[in-house]
Amino acid sequence: MQLFPLWRRFLTGSFLTVIVAGAGLGQDRPNVLLILADDAGYGDLACFGGEQLPTPRLDRMAAEGTRLTQHYAGSTVCAPSRCVLITGKHIGHATVRSNGPGSLSDGEPTIGTVLSAAGYRTGCFGKWGLGRDLGDDDPSRCGFADFYGYVSMRHAHNFYPEYLVRNGVREPLRNKIDPEWRGEDGTGVASERVDYAPELITEEALRFLDENRERPFFLYLAYNTPHANNEAGNGPRPEKGMEVPDFGPYADRDWPAPEKGFAEMMRRLDTNVGRMLDKIAALGLDERTLVIFSSDNGPHSEGGHAHRFFNSNGPLKGMKRDLYEGGVRVPTIVRWPGRVAAGATTTRVSGFQDWLPTLADAAGADTPAGIDGVSLAPTLWGDPADQAEHAGIYFEFTEKRGRRSIRRGDWKAVQYDVSTNNPKPIELYDLANDLGEENDLAAEHPEIVAELQAAMDAAHTRSEGSPLFPREKERAAKQR
């Protein structure tokens, strides 16, 4: 199901051209490496205008590929964003819409199931994180033949956990958790720090590349950095909220400890992206591998870290949990030498829901019915005139008294407190002339406000697990 009907011209010959062209692209059957950062903001990468933290390997990836400067995460927090990414359904239709308990429906198509059926070896390494109360075998249930990392979202807060999960089995590590800080789902703060999970995950991902060099693979490498260890940072020891083995080149900086930790997390993330790209080159797979880098939502102010310290949202308003641009617009880079333009930028509006159909096109696989994404293959492979457009990018967020927003063209509508009986008025912004969302134009354009309100109403489907509106919450409470 599309969010809205595609523009009329794509319902005729041009739309058929997109389908045929996309199917033909699968003949190349590229390997796919999808790297996802956790809470990295638009201003945390130098190649997206960040001025305080160097990111040389990501900058090089951008120089060798294409930057997507108007790309949106699936949500403004972890679990629902990941759900949108792997299912191709926007948040108004997604199965998982909050960071609470929840999981995908049995048999629900994912990037993993689609590419596995197309003959790809599928692997997920790092933070699966589709919410809480998941079984340890959840990634394999969703189409991933190999998994190593954190299944539970909360478990991934702990960078020195007592165990990680390999294909449904918990493998103990040498870390020990302080009993005072032990929580559910493997959360906590380590009293003995030996095995740093992000580095273990990187090593396993490199091994996966070695083992699958002779066949098509899809590697989803989902880091839990630069997220915070909230169990520490929100308590009496905020200096523990951004856990790293050491502060590296930032040890002598006159910064608070959490900011040194954040900077070192970004340095290590950048370095590990470089290690993955170097391995692909060493295996002779450079021109056969499509690499994507993005982040699951905007920057955070958690674990003792403040997103303003490094201007992590750059020119954008808001941060994680906001539906302003800073909460949902994310730095995204695509690299495929010889197929994706080098040193290029696209302003095409796109979102996480688009990756499933895009990768299905690249693999020559069928795109599942009932999803909201459109393939970005024409834009990325150099045929932008044939690109199908979204008629809107929709968001909703059930926390913080309920929030929703939609972008259509350059117009952006935002509404807060929608879960209450006194929702705030809809705000309206012209992103082409007001990227920072400083000038609310709702009073000047009531007809556009009405149109976008109707579009938001149409984009939302009722969710028993994550109700958005007061009547839905009342109904869900009665059913419980």
Coordinates of N, CA and C in Angstrom, one line a residue, residues 97-209:
R97 N 5.6 0.3 16.4 CA 5.5 1.7 16.3 C 6.1 2.4 17.6
S98 N 6.6 1.7 18.5 CA 7.2 2.3 19.7 C 8.4 1.5 20.2
N99 N 9.0 2.0 21.2 CA 10.2 1.3 21.8 C 9.7 0.3 22.9
G100 N 8.4 0.1 23.0 CA 7.9 -0.9 24.0 C 7.9 -2.3 23.4
P101 N 7.2 -3.2 24.1 CA 7.1 -4.6 23.7 C 6.5 -4.6 22.3
G102 N 6.9 -5.6 21.5 CA 6.3 -5.8 20.2 C 7.2 -6.5 19.2
S103 N 6.7 -7.1 18.2 CA 7.5 -7.8 17.2 C 6.8 -7.9 15.9
L104 N 7.5 -8.2 14.9 CA 6.8 -8.4 13.6 C 5.9 -9.5 13.6
S105 N 4.9 -9.5 12.7 CA 3.9 -10.6 12.6 C 4.6 -11.8 11.9
D106 N 4.1 -13.0 12.2 CA 4.7 -14.2 11.6 C 4.5 -14.1 10.1
G107 N 5.5 -14.3 9.4 CA 5.4 -14.3 7.9 C 5.5 -13.0 7.3
E108 N 5.7 -11.9 8.0 CA 5.7 -10.6 7.5 C 7.0 -10.4 6.6
P109 N 6.9 -10.0 5.4 CA 8.1 -9.9 4.5 C 9.1 -8.8 5.1
T110 N 10.3 -9.1 5.0 CA 11.4 -8.2 5.4 C 12.5 -8.2 4.3
I111 N 13.4 -7.2 4.4 CA 14.5 -7.2 3.5 C 15.2 -8.6 3.6
G112 N 15.3 -9.1 4.8 CA 16.0 -10.4 4.9 C 15.3 -11.5 4.2
T113 N 13.9 -11.6 4.3 CA 13.2 -12.7 3.6 C 13.3 -12.5 2.1
V114 N 13.1 -11.3 1.6 CA 13.1 -11.0 0.2 C 14.5 -11.4 -0.4
L115 N 15.6 -11.0 0.2 CA 16.9 -11.2 -0.4 C 17.3 -12.7 -0.2
S116 N 16.9 -13.3 0.9 CA 17.2 -14.7 1.1 C 16.5 -15.5 0.0
A117 N 15.2 -15.2 -0.3 CA 14.5 -15.9 -1.3 C 15.2 -15.7 -2.7
A118 N 15.9 -14.6 -2.9 CA 16.6 -14.3 -4.1 C 17.9 -15.0 -4.2
G119 N 18.3 -15.8 -3.2 CA 19.6 -16.5 -3.2 C 20.7 -15.8 -2.5
Y120 N 20.4 -14.8 -1.8 CA 21.5 -14.1 -1.0 C 21.7 -14.7 0.4
R121 N 22.9 -14.8 0.8 CA 23.2 -15.1 2.2 C 23.0 -13.9 3.0
T122 N 22.1 -14.0 4.0 CA 21.7 -12.8 4.8 C 22.3 -12.8 6.2
G123 N 22.9 -11.7 6.6 CA 23.5 -11.6 7.9 C 23.1 -10.3 8.6
C124 N 22.8 -10.4 9.9 CA 22.6 -9.2 10.7 C 23.5 -9.2 11.8
F125 N 24.3 -8.1 12.0 CA 25.3 -8.1 13.1 C 25.1 -6.7 13.8
G126 N 25.0 -6.8 15.1 CA 24.8 -5.6 15.9 C 23.5 -5.5 16.6
K127 N 22.8 -4.4 16.5 CA 21.6 -4.1 17.2 C 20.4 -4.5 16.4
W128 N 19.7 -5.6 16.6 CA 18.5 -5.9 16.0 C 17.4 -4.9 16.5
G129 N 17.1 -4.9 17.7 CA 16.4 -3.8 18.4 C 15.0 -3.5 17.9
L130 N 14.2 -4.5 17.6 CA 12.8 -4.2 17.2 C 11.9 -4.1 18.4
G131 N 12.4 -3.5 19.4 CA 11.6 -3.4 20.6 C 12.1 -4.3 21.8
R132 N 11.2 -4.5 22.7 CA 11.5 -5.3 23.9 C 10.8 -6.7 23.9
D133 N 11.2 -7.5 24.8 CA 10.5 -8.8 25.0 C 10.5 -9.7 23.7
L134 N 11.6 -9.7 23.0 CA 11.8 -10.5 21.8 C 12.5 -11.8 22.2
G135 N 12.1 -12.8 21.4 CA 12.9 -14.1 21.6 C 14.3 -13.9 21.0
D136 N 15.2 -14.7 21.5 CA 16.6 -14.6 21.0 C 16.7 -15.0 19.6
D137 N 15.7 -15.7 19.0 CA 15.8 -16.2 17.6 C 15.0 -15.2 16.7
D138 N 14.7 -14.0 17.2 CA 13.8 -13.2 16.3 C 14.5 -12.8 15.0
P139 N 15.8 -12.5 14.9 CA 16.3 -12.2 13.6 C 16.2 -13.3 12.6
S140 N 16.5 -14.6 13.1 CA 16.3 -15.7 12.1 C 14.9 -15.9 11.7
R141 N 14.0 -15.6 12.6 CA 12.5 -15.7 12.2 C 12.2 -14.7 11.1
C142 N 13.0 -13.6 11.0 CA 12.7 -12.6 10.1 C 13.6 -12.6 8.8
G143 N 14.2 -13.7 8.6 CA 14.9 -13.9 7.3 C 16.4 -13.8 7.3
F144 N 17.1 -13.7 8.5 CA 18.5 -13.6 8.6 C 19.2 -14.9 9.0
A145 N 20.0 -15.5 8.1 CA 20.6 -16.7 8.3 C 21.7 -16.7 9.4
D146 N 22.4 -15.5 9.5 CA 23.4 -15.4 10.5 C 23.1 -14.1 11.3
F147 N 23.2 -14.3 12.6 CA 23.0 -13.1 13.5 C 24.1 -13.2 14.6
Y148 N 24.6 -12.0 14.9 CA 25.4 -11.9 16.1 C 25.3 -10.5 16.7
G149 N 24.9 -10.4 17.9 CA 24.7 -9.1 18.6 C 23.6 -9.0 19.6
Y150 N 22.9 -7.9 19.6 CA 21.8 -7.7 20.6 C 20.5 -7.9 19.9
V151 N 19.7 -8.7 20.5 CA 18.3 -8.8 20.0 C 17.4 -7.7 20.6
S152 N 17.4 -7.6 21.9 CA 16.6 -6.6 22.6 C 17.2 -5.2 22.4
M153 N 16.3 -4.3 22.2 CA 16.7 -2.9 22.1 C 17.4 -2.4 23.4
R154 N 16.9 -2.7 24.5 CA 17.4 -2.3 25.8 C 18.8 -2.9 26.1
H155 N 19.0 -4.2 25.7 CA 20.2 -4.8 25.9 C 21.4 -4.1 25.2
A156 N 21.1 -3.4 24.1 CA 22.1 -2.7 23.3 C 22.5 -1.4 24.0
H157 N 21.9 -1.0 25.1 CA 22.4 0.1 25.8 C 23.7 -0.2 26.5
N158 N 24.0 -1.5 26.7 CA 25.1 -1.9 27.5 C 26.3 -2.2 26.5
F159 N 27.3 -1.5 26.5 CA 28.4 -1.7 25.6 C 29.4 -2.8 26.1
Y160 N 29.3 -3.1 27.3 CA 30.1 -4.2 27.9 C 29.1 -5.2 28.5
P161 N 28.3 -5.9 27.7 CA 27.3 -6.8 28.3 C 27.9 -8.1 28.7
E162 N 27.1 -8.9 29.5 CA 27.6 -10.2 29.9 C 27.5 -11.2 28.8
Y163 N 26.7 -11.0 27.8 CA 26.5 -11.9 26.7 C 26.1 -11.2 25.4
L164 N 26.3 -11.8 24.3 CA 25.7 -11.4 23.0 C 25.1 -12.7 22.5
V165 N 24.2 -12.5 21.5 CA 23.4 -13.6 21.0 C 24.0 -14.0 19.6
R166 N 24.2 -15.3 19.4 CA 24.6 -15.8 18.1 C 23.6 -16.8 17.6
N167 N 22.8 -16.5 16.6 CA 21.8 -17.4 16.0 C 21.0 -18.0 17.1
G168 N 20.4 -17.2 18.0 CA 19.4 -17.7 19.0 C 20.0 -18.2 20.3
V169 N 21.4 -18.2 20.3 CA 22.0 -18.8 21.6 C 22.9 -17.7 22.2
R170 N 22.7 -17.5 23.5 CA 23.5 -16.5 24.2 C 24.9 -17.0 24.5
E171 N 25.9 -16.2 24.0 CA 27.3 -16.5 24.2 C 27.8 -15.6 25.3
P172 N 28.3 -16.1 26.3 CA 28.9 -15.3 27.4 C 30.1 -14.6 27.0
L173 N 30.2 -13.3 27.6 CA 31.5 -12.5 27.4 C 32.1 -12.4 28.8
R174 N 33.3 -11.8 28.8 CA 34.1 -11.7 30.0 C 33.7 -10.5 30.9
N175 N 32.7 -9.8 30.5 CA 32.3 -8.6 31.3 C 31.4 -9.0 32.5
K176 N 31.5 -8.2 33.5 CA 30.6 -8.5 34.7 C 29.8 -7.2 35.0
I177 N 28.5 -7.3 35.3 CA 27.7 -6.2 35.5 C 27.5 -6.0 37.0
D178 N 27.7 -4.7 37.4 CA 27.5 -4.3 38.8 C 26.1 -4.7 39.2
P179 N 25.9 -5.5 40.3 CA 24.5 -5.9 40.7 C 23.6 -4.7 40.9
E180 N 24.2 -3.6 41.4 CA 23.3 -2.4 41.6 C 22.7 -1.9 40.3
W181 N 23.4 -2.2 39.2 CA 22.9 -1.6 37.9 C 22.3 -2.6 37.0
R182 N 22.2 -3.9 37.5 CA 21.6 -4.9 36.6 C 20.1 -4.6 36.3
G183 N 19.8 -4.7 35.1 CA 18.4 -4.5 34.7 C 17.8 -5.6 33.9
E184 N 16.7 -5.4 33.3 CA 16.1 -6.4 32.4 C 16.7 -6.5 31.1
D185 N 16.5 -7.5 30.4 CA 17.0 -7.7 29.0 C 18.5 -7.5 28.8
G186 N 19.3 -7.8 29.9 CA 20.7 -7.7 29.8 C 21.3 -6.4 30.0
T187 N 20.5 -5.4 30.4 CA 20.9 -4.0 30.6 C 21.8 -4.0 31.9
G188 N 22.5 -2.8 32.0 CA 23.3 -2.6 33.2 C 24.5 -1.8 32.9
V189 N 25.4 -1.7 33.9 CA 26.7 -1.0 33.8 C 27.8 -2.0 34.3
A190 N 28.8 -2.1 33.5 CA 29.8 -3.1 33.8 C 30.7 -2.7 34.9
S191 N 31.0 -3.6 35.8 CA 32.0 -3.4 36.9 C 33.3 -3.9 36.4
E192 N 33.3 -4.9 35.5 CA 34.5 -5.4 34.9 C 34.3 -5.3 33.4
R193 N 35.2 -4.5 32.8 CA 35.0 -4.2 31.3 C 36.2 -4.8 30.6
V194 N 35.8 -5.9 29.8 CA 36.9 -6.6 29.0 C 36.5 -6.6 27.5
D195 N 35.3 -7.0 27.2 CA 34.9 -7.2 25.8 C 34.0 -6.1 25.3
Y196 N 34.5 -5.2 24.5 CA 33.7 -4.1 24.0 C 32.9 -4.5 22.8
A197 N 31.6 -4.5 22.9 CA 30.7 -5.2 21.9 C 30.8 -4.6 20.5
P198 N 30.9 -3.3 20.3 CA 31.0 -2.8 19.0 C 32.2 -3.3 18.2
E199 N 33.3 -3.6 18.9 CA 34.4 -4.1 18.2 C 34.2 -5.6 17.9
L200 N 33.6 -6.3 18.8 CA 33.4 -7.7 18.5 C 32.4 -7.9 17.3
I201 N 31.4 -7.0 17.3 CA 30.5 -7.0 16.2 C 31.1 -6.7 14.8
T202 N 32.1 -5.8 14.8 CA 32.8 -5.5 13.6 C 33.6 -6.7 13.1
E203 N 34.3 -7.3 14.1 CA 35.1 -8.5 13.7 C 34.2 -9.6 13.1
E204 N 33.0 -9.8 13.7 CA 32.1 -10.8 13.1 C 31.6 -10.5 11.8
A205 N 31.4 -9.2 11.5 CA 30.9 -8.7 10.2 C 32.0 -8.9 9.2
L206 N 33.3 -8.6 9.6 CA 34.4 -8.9 8.6 C 34.5 -10.3 8.3
R207 N 34.3 -11.2 9.3 CA 34.4 -12.6 9.1 C 33.3 -13.0 8.1
F208 N 32.1 -12.5 8.2 CA 31.0 -12.8 7.3 C 31.4 -12.5 5.9
L209 N 32.0 -11.3 5.7 CA 32.5 -11.0 4.3 C 33.5 -12.0 3.8

